[in-house]
Short mmCIF file of C-alpha atoms and ligand atoms in Angstrom, two decimals:
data_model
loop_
_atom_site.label_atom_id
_atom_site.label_comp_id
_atom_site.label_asym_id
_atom_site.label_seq_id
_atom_site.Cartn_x
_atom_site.Cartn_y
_atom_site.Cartn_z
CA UNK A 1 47.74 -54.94 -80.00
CA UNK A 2 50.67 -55.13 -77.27
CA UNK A 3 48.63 -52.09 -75.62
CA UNK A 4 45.27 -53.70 -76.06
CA UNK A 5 46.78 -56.44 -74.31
CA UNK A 6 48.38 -54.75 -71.32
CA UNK A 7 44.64 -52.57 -71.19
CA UNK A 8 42.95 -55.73 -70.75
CA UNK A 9 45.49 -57.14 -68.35
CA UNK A 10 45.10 -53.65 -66.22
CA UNK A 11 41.47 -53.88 -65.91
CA UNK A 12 41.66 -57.22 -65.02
CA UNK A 13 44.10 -56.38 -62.47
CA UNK A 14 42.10 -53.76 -60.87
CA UNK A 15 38.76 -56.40 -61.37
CA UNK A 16 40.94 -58.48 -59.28
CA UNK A 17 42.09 -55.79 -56.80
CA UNK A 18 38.37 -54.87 -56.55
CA UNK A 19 37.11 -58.21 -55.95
CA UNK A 20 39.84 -58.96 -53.01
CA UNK A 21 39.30 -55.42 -51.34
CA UNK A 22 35.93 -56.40 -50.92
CA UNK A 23 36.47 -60.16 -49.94
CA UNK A 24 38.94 -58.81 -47.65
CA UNK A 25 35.71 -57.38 -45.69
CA UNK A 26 33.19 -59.75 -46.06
CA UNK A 27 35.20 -62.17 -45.61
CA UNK A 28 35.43 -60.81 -42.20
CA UNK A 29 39.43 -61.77 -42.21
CA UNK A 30 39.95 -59.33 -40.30
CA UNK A 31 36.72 -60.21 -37.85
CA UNK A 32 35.23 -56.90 -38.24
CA UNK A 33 32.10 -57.36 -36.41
CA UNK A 34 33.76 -59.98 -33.54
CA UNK A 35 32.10 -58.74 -29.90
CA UNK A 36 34.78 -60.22 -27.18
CA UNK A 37 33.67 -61.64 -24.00
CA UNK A 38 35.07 -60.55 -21.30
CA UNK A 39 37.54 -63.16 -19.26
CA UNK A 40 39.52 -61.98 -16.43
CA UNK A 41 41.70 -64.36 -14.67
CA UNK A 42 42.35 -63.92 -11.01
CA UNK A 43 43.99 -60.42 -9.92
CA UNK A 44 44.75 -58.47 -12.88
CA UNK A 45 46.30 -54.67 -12.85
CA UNK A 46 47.66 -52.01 -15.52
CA UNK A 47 51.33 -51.31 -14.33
CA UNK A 48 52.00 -47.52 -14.01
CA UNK A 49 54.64 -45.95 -16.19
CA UNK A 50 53.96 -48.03 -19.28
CA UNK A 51 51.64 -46.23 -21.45
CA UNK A 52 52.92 -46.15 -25.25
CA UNK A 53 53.18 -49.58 -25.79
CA UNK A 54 54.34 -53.62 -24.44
CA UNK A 55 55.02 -55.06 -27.70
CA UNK A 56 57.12 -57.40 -26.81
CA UNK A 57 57.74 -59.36 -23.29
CA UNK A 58 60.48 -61.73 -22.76
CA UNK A 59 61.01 -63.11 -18.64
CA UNK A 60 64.37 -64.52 -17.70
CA UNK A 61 64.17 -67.92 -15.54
CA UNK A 62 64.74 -65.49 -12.67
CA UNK A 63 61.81 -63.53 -13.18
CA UNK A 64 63.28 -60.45 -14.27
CA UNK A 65 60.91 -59.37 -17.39
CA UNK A 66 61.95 -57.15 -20.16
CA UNK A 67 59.49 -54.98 -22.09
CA UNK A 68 59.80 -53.23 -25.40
CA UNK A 69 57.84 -50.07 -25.61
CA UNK A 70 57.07 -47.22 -27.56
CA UNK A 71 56.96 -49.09 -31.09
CA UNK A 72 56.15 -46.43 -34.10
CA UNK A 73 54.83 -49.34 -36.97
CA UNK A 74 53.13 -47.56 -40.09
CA UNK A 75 49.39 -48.07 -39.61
CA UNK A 76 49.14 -48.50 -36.14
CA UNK A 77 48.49 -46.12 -33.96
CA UNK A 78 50.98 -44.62 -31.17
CA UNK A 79 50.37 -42.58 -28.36
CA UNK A 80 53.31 -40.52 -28.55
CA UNK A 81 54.98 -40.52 -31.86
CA UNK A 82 57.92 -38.08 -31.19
CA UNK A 83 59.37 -40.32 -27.82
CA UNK A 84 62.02 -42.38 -28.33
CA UNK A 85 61.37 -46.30 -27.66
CA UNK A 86 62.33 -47.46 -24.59
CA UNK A 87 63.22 -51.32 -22.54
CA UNK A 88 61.50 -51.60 -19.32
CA UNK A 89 62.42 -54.48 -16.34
CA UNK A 90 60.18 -55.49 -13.70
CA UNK A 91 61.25 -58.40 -11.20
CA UNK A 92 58.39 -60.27 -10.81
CA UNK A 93 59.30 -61.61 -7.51
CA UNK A 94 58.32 -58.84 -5.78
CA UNK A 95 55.10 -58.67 -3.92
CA UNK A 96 53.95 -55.40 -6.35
CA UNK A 97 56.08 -55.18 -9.18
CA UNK A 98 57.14 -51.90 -11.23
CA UNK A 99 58.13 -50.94 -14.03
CA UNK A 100 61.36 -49.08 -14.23
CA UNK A 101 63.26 -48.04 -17.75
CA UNK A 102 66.80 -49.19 -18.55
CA UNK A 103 69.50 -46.90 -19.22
CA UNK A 104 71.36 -47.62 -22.35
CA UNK A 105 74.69 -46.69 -22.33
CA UNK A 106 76.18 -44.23 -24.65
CA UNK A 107 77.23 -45.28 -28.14
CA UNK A 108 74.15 -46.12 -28.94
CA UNK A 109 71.06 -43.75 -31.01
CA UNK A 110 68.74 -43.46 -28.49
CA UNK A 111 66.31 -41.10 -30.35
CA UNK A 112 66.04 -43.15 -33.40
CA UNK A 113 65.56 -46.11 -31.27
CA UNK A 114 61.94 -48.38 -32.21
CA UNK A 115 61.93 -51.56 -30.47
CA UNK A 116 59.60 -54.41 -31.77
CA UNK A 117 60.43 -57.67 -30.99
CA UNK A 118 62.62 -58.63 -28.49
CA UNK A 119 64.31 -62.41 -27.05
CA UNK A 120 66.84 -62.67 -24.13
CA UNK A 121 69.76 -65.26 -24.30
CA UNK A 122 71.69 -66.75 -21.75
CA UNK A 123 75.76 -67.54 -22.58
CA UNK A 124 77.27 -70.30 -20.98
CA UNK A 125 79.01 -68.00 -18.34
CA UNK A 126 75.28 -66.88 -17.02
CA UNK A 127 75.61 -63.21 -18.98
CA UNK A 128 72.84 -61.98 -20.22
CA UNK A 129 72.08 -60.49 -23.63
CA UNK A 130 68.99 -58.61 -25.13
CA UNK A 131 68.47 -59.04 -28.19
CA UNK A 132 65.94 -56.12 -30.11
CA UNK A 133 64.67 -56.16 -33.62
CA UNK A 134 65.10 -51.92 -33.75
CA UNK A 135 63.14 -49.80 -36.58
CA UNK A 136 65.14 -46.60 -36.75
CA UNK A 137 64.09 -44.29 -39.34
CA UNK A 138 61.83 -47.61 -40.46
CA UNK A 139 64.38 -49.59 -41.35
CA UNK A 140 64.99 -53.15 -39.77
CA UNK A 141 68.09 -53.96 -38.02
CA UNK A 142 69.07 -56.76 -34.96
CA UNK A 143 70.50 -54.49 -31.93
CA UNK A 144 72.40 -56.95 -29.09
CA UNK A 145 72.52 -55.57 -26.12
CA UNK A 146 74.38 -57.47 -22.76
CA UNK A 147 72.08 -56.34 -19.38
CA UNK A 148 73.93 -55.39 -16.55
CA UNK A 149 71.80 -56.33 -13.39
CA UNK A 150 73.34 -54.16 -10.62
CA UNK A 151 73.53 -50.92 -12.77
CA UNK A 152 70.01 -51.89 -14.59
CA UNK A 153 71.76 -50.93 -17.80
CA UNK A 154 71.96 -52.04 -21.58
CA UNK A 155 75.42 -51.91 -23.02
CA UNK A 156 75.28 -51.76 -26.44
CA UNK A 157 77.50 -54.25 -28.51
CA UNK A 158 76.20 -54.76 -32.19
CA UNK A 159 74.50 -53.84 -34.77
CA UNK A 160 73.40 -56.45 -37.28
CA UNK A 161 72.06 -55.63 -40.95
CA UNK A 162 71.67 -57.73 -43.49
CA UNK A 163 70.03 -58.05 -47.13
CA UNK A 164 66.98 -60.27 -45.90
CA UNK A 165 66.71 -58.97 -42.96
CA UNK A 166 63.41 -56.69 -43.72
CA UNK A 167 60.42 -55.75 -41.77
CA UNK A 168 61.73 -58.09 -39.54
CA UNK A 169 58.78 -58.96 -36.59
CA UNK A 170 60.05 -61.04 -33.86
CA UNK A 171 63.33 -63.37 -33.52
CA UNK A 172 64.17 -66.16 -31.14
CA UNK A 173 67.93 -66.13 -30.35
CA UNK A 174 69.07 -69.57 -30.19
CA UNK A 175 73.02 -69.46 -29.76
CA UNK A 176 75.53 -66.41 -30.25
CA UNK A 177 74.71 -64.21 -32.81
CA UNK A 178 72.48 -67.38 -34.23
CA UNK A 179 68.76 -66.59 -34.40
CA UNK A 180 65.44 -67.27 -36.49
CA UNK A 181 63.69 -63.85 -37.90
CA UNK A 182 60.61 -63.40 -39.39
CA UNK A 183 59.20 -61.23 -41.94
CA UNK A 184 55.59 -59.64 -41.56
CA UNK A 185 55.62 -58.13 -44.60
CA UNK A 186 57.44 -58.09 -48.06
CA UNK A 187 57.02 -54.67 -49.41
CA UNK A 188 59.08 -51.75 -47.49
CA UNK A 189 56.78 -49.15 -49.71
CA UNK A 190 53.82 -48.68 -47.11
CA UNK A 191 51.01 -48.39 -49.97
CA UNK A 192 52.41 -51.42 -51.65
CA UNK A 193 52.59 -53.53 -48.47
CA UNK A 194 48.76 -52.26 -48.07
CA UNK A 195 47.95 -53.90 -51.60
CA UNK A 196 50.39 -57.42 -50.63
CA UNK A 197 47.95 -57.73 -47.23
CA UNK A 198 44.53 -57.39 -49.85
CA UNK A 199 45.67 -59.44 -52.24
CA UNK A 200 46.99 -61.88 -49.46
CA UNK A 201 50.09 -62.93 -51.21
CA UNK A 202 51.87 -64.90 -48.80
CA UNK A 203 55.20 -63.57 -49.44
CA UNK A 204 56.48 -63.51 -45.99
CA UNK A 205 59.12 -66.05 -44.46
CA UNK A 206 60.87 -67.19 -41.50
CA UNK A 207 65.00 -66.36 -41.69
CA UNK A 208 67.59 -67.79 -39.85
CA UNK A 209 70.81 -65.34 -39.22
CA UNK A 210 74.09 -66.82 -38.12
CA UNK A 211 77.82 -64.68 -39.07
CA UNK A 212 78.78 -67.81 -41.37
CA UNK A 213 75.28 -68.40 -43.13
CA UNK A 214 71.69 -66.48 -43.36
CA UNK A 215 68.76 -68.13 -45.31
CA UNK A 216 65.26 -68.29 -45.66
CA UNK A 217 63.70 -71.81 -43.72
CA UNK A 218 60.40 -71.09 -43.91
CA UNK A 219 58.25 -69.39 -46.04
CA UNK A 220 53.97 -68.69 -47.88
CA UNK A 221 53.05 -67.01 -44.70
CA UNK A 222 50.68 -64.56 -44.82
CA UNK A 223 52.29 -62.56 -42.24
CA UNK A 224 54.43 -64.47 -40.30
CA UNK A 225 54.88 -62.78 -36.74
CA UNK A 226 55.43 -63.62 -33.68
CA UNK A 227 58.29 -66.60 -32.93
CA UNK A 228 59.08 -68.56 -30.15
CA UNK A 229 60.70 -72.15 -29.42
CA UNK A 230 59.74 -75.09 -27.43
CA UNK A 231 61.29 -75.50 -24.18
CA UNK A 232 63.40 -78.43 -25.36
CA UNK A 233 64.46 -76.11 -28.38
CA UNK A 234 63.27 -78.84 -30.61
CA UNK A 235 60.16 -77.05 -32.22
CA UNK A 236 59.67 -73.77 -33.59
CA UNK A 237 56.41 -71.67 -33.30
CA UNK A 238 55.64 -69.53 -35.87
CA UNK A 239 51.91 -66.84 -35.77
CA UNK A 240 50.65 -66.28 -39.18
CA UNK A 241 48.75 -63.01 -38.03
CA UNK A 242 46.57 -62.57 -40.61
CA UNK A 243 46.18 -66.27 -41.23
CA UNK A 244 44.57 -66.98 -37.85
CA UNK A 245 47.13 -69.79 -37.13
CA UNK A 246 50.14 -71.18 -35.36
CA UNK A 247 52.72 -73.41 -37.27
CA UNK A 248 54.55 -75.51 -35.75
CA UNK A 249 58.20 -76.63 -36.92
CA UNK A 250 60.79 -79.04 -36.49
CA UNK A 251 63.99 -78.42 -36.26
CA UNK A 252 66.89 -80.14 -37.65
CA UNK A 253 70.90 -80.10 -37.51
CA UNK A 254 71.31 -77.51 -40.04
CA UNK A 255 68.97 -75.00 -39.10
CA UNK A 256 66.59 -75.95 -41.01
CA UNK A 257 62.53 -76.01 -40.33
CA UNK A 258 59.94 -79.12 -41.24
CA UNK A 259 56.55 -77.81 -41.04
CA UNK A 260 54.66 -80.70 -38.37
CA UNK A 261 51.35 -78.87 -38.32
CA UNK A 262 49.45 -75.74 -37.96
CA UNK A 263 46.73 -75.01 -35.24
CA UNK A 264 43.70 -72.83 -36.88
CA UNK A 265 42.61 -70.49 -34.03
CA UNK A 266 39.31 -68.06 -34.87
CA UNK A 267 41.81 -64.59 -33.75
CA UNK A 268 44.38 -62.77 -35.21
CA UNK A 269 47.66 -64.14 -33.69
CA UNK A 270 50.63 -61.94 -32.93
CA UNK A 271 53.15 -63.17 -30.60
CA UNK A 272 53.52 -66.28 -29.14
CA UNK A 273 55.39 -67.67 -25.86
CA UNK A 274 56.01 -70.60 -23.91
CA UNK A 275 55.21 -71.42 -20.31
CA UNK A 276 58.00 -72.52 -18.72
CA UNK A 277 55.91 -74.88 -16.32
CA UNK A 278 53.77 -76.63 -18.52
CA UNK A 279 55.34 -76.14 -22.08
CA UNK A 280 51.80 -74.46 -23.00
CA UNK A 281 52.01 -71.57 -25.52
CA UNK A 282 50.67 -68.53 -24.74
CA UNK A 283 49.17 -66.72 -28.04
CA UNK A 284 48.89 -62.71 -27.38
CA UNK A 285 45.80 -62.17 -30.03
CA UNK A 286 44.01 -59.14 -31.80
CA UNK A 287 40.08 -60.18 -31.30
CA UNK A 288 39.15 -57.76 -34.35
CA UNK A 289 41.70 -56.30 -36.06
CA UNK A 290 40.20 -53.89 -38.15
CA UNK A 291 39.59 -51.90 -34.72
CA UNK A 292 43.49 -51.50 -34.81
CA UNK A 293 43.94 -50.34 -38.37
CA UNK A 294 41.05 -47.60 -38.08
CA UNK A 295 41.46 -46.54 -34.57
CA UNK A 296 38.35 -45.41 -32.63
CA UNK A 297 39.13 -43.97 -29.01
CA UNK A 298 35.41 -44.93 -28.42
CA UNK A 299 35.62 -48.08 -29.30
CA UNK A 300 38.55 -49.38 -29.12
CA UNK A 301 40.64 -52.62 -30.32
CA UNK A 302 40.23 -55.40 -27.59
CA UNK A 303 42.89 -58.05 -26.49
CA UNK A 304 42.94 -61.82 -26.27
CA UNK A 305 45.17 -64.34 -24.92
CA UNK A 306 44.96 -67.74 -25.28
CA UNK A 307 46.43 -70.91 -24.02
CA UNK A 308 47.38 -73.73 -26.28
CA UNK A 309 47.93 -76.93 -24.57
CA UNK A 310 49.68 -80.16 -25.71
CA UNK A 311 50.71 -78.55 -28.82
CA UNK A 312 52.03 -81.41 -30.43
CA UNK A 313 49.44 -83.96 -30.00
CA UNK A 314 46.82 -84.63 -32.11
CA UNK A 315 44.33 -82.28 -30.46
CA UNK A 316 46.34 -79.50 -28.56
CA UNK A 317 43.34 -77.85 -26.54
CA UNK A 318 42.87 -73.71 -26.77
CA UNK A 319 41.09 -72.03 -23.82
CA UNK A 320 40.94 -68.30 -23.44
CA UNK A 321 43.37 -67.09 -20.24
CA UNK A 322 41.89 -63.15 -20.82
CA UNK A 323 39.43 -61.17 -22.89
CA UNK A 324 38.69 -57.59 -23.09
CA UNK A 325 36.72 -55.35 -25.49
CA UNK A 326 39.31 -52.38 -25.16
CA UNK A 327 37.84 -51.07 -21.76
CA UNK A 328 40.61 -52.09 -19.84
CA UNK A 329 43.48 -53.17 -22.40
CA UNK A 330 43.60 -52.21 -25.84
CA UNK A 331 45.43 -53.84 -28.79
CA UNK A 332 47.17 -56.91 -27.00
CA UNK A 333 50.06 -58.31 -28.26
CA UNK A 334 51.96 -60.87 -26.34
CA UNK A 335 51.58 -62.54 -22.94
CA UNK A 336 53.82 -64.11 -20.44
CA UNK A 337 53.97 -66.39 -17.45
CA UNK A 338 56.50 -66.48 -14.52
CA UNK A 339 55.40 -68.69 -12.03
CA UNK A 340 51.38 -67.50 -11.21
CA UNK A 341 52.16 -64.46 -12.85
CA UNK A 342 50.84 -62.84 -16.19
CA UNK A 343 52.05 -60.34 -18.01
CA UNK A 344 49.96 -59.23 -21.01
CA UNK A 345 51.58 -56.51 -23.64
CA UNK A 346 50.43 -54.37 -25.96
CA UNK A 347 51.12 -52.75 -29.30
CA UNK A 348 50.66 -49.13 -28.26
CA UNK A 349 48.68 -49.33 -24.74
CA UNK A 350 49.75 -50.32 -21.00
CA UNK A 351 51.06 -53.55 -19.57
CA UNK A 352 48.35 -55.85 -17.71
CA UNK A 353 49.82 -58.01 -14.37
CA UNK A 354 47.71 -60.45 -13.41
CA UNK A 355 48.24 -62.83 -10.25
CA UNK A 356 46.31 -65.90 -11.70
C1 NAG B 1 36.53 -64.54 -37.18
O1 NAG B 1 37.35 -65.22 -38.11
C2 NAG B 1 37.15 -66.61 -38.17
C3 NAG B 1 38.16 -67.22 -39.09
O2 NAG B 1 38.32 -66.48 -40.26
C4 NAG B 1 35.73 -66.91 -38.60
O3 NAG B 1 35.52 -68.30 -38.63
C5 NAG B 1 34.80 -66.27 -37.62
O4 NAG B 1 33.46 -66.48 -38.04
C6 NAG B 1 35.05 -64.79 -37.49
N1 NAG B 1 34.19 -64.28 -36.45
C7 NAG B 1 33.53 -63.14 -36.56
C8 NAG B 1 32.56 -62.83 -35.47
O5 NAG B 1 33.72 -62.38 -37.48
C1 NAG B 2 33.13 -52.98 -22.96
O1 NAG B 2 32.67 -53.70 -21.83
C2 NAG B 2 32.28 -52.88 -20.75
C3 NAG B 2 31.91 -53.77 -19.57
O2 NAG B 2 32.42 -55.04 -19.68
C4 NAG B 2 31.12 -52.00 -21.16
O3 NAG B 2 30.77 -51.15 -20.09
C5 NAG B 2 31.53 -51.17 -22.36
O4 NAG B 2 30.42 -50.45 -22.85
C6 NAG B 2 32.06 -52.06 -23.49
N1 NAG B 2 32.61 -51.20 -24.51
C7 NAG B 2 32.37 -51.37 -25.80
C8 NAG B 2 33.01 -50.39 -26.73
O5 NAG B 2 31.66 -52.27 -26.22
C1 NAG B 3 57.96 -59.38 -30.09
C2 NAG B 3 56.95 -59.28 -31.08
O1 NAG B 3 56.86 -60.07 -31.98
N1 NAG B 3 56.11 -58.34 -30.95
C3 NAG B 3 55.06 -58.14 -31.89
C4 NAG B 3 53.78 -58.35 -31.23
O2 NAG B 3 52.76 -58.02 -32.11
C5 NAG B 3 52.75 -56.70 -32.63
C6 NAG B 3 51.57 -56.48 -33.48
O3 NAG B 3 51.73 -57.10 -34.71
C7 NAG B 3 53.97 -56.51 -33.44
O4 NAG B 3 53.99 -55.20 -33.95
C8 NAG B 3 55.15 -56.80 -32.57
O5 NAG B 3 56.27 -56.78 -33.33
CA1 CA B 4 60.00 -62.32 -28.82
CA1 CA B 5 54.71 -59.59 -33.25
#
């Protein structure tokens, strides 16, 4: 009987696992059959040397902009698999801005290195620190790195592991060592985190790490991603990627996060920034994802950024700052303003500079 039972459980489990694969498509969750527009905003150029990936873009109030390249991220594709991951600088204040890689000092793995998301922070004596969520040998850790302008180095200082600290995404560094994490996934086990994202289980959470205390704030994302913070460090943005949508969170003396609301956008939302002029947020979007997780060098994933204004009125507005099918930038991830400037990143393409 007990076997009967778990039989009739099984089939019903792969009934279920049937009936979501193929929701998953029709659904079109992942917008399968989305054509993108094309929207090009001013002056915009791919920067030379940055080929195998933008992932992440974070631009200090002086306009110096860090970029995290060369992410390896099972499913997606990478353009060169066996190179080490690398943090690029441009100064956007000059008239044609390059790319140019930081050294990082010795100490430090270099060849295991696979940076994802990255967030600068600013101590009180005006140093600067990097802080990279790292994937070496696929595992998550927090790397904190202090930038040293004149010698355009990283000097490695820390390593930080913990527990819940898995398939971390982005962070948003918020004090010394004090930062919120999120969690795109649950399962480490590739195959099983394949079956979590059909069966949408909403497993995924928002962390906040501090030396004294780490614990989970928010959580029922379906793959929380991207995180940023409002300019008065009040609010907290959270992407659900595979949700379509933007949460955004209060803040309160403990750490803790109060959901406010969540914007429903029509595009797969990875990372998310914040003008520093206006207090917009800047989504970097995937217009059809499924373009990313079968990869077609003829017809490629496209990118999409979009601008969210007012964010926490009653009707923030969304316009579209840049749209391509692929032809020009493939796979966007992120975008980021300095002054009239635009950066846009990618997953594993170039970096687009626009002058808007
Ligand atoms: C994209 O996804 C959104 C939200 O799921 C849906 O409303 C829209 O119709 C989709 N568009 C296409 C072209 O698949
Ligand atoms: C993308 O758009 C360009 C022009 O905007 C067009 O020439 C090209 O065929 C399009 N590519 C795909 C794959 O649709
Ligand atoms: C910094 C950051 O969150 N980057 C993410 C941008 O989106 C891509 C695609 O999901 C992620 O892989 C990056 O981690
Ligand atoms: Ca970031
Ligand atoms: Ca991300």
């Amino acid at each position: 009987m007990g076997k009967l039972v778990a039989l009739t459980l099984l089939g019903v489990g792969l009934a279920l696992i049937g009936e979501r694969l193929l929701a998953f498509s029709n659904r079109q969750r992942m917008n399968v059959s989305r054509e993108v527009e094309p929207v090009e905003p001013g002056n915009c150029h791919l920067i030379e040397g940055i080929e195998t990936g933008s992932e992440d873009i974070d631009i200090l109030p002086s306009g110096l902009a860090f970029i995290s390249s060369g992410l390896k991220y099972p499913g997606m594709p990478s353009f060169a698999p066996d190179k080490p991951g690398e943090i690029f600088l441009m100064d956007l204040n000059e008239q044609n801005p390059r790319a140019q890689a930081l050294k990082i000092t010795d100490g430090f793995d270099k060849a295991s290195f696979n940076p994802h998301g990255i967030s600068t922070f600013i101590n009180k004596d005006h140093s600067v620190y990097l802080y990279v969520v790292n994937h070496p040998h696929m595992k998550s850790t927090v790397e904190i790195f202090k930038f040293e302008e004149q010698q355009r180095s990283l000097v490695h200082l820390k390593t930080i592991k913990h527990e819940l600290l898995r398939n971390v995404n982005d962070i948003v560094v918020l004090g010394p060592e004090q930062f919120y994490a999120t969690r795109d996934h649950y399962f480490t086990n590739f195959f099983l985190s394949l079956l979590e994202m059909v069966l949408d289980l909403h497993w995924t959470y928002v962390l906040f790490y501090s030396p004294q205390e780490v614990k989970v704030v928010a959580q029922g994302f379906s793959s929380a991603n991207g995180i940023t913070v409002s300019l008065d460090n009040k609010y907290v943005y959270v992407a659900d990627v595979f949700a379509k949508n933007i949460h955004v969170m209060k803040r309160d003396d403990n750490w803790g996060l109060t959901q406010q609301k969540v914007i429903q956008l029509n595009t797969l939302v990875d990372n998310l920034t914040v003008d520093p002029a206006t207090g917009d947020v800047l989504a970097g979007c995937h217009p059809n994802a499924m373009k990313l997780l079968v990869y077609n060098p003829e017809d490629p994933p496209g990118s999409e950024v979009l601008r969210i204004q007012n964010v926490l009125s009653k009707k923030p507005r969304v316009s579209t700052v840049y749209a391509n099918n692929g032809s020009v930038l493939q796979g966007s991830t992120v975008a980021s303003m300095y002054h009239e400037k635009l950066l846009i990143g990618t997953i594993f393409h170039g970096v687009l500079y626009c002058e808007l």
